[in-house]
């Protein structure tokens, strides 16, 4: 393991193909220097696949599939969980997804009530409807950490969220040769508001040898971001680790 400890704040370890080779995936991640992985939720709870203690689980219903639940049923489903999640999400608004936006908003608001009640950070999946999302978050989730997963908005959009204290998480989509908006955002975001994620098995960076992404790709995304910001990689890893620690003070620096 190299000197830096990296934190993958968004990695779907519980889905195929990652779950099929979980010990291999985790071993390669650890060897690459990844010391903490957060598994975001899609269908409510994240099932325990025998994760080691350095893997943390969120709880949430993804906006893209949220027609599977009525807004008023979210709290009851959460009450039936068998673990304490480290965050609420994925939740948010996605106008590109099938569920009607009004339904998405109601399910989103139900998630925000849970986050408030339990003082939990939010893992936000947002791909448009930026003003509406920001207004809802302002109204319902002031003071909680907002983590904009694989942020894809413009710098103008980013500023509105950053003014409210949001964190912007960057993935392999930052590294695509066609990326324009995101590199601009990644260069300009204040140092203490940036996070890194793989969103594996999706969003592999262009140099990744297979179509299926893995958490072991995280340090290479970190190196890309450091280069973009014109800084050495070690202080960037330290900055991100400090930010993670500010959001989850209970997390040790990724020792097994
Ligand atoms: Zn995701």
mmCIF file of N, CA, C and O and ligand atoms in Angstrom, residues 10 12 90 149 199, ligand 1:
data_model
loop_
_atom_site.group_PDB
_atom_site.id
_atom_site.type_symbol
_atom_site.label_atom_id
_atom_site.label_comp_id
_atom_site.label_asym_id
_atom_site.label_seq_id
_atom_site.Cartn_x
_atom_site.Cartn_y
_atom_site.Cartn_z
ATOM 1 N N UNK A 10 -18.346 6.229 -3.303
ATOM 2 C CA UNK A 10 -19.512 5.752 -4.058
ATOM 3 C C UNK A 10 -19.100 4.555 -4.904
ATOM 4 O O UNK A 10 -18.568 4.703 -5.999
ATOM 5 N N UNK A 12 -20.620 0.568 -5.938
ATOM 6 C CA UNK A 12 -21.692 -0.425 -5.790
ATOM 7 C C UNK A 12 -21.114 -1.835 -5.661
ATOM 8 O O UNK A 12 -21.239 -2.654 -6.574
ATOM 9 N N UNK A 90 -28.647 6.385 -2.509
ATOM 10 C CA UNK A 90 -28.789 7.511 -3.393
ATOM 11 C C UNK A 90 -30.210 8.061 -3.357
ATOM 12 O O UNK A 90 -31.173 7.315 -3.465
ATOM 13 N N UNK A 149 -23.027 13.227 -5.846
ATOM 14 C CA UNK A 149 -22.334 12.072 -6.413
ATOM 15 C C UNK A 149 -22.090 12.262 -7.909
ATOM 16 O O UNK A 149 -22.988 12.700 -8.622
ATOM 17 N N UNK A 199 -17.925 5.012 -8.572
ATOM 18 C CA UNK A 199 -19.249 4.585 -9.051
ATOM 19 C C UNK A 199 -19.150 3.212 -9.729
ATOM 20 O O UNK A 199 -19.973 2.861 -10.577
HETATM 21 ZN ZN1 LIG B 1 -24.392 5.087 -8.001
#
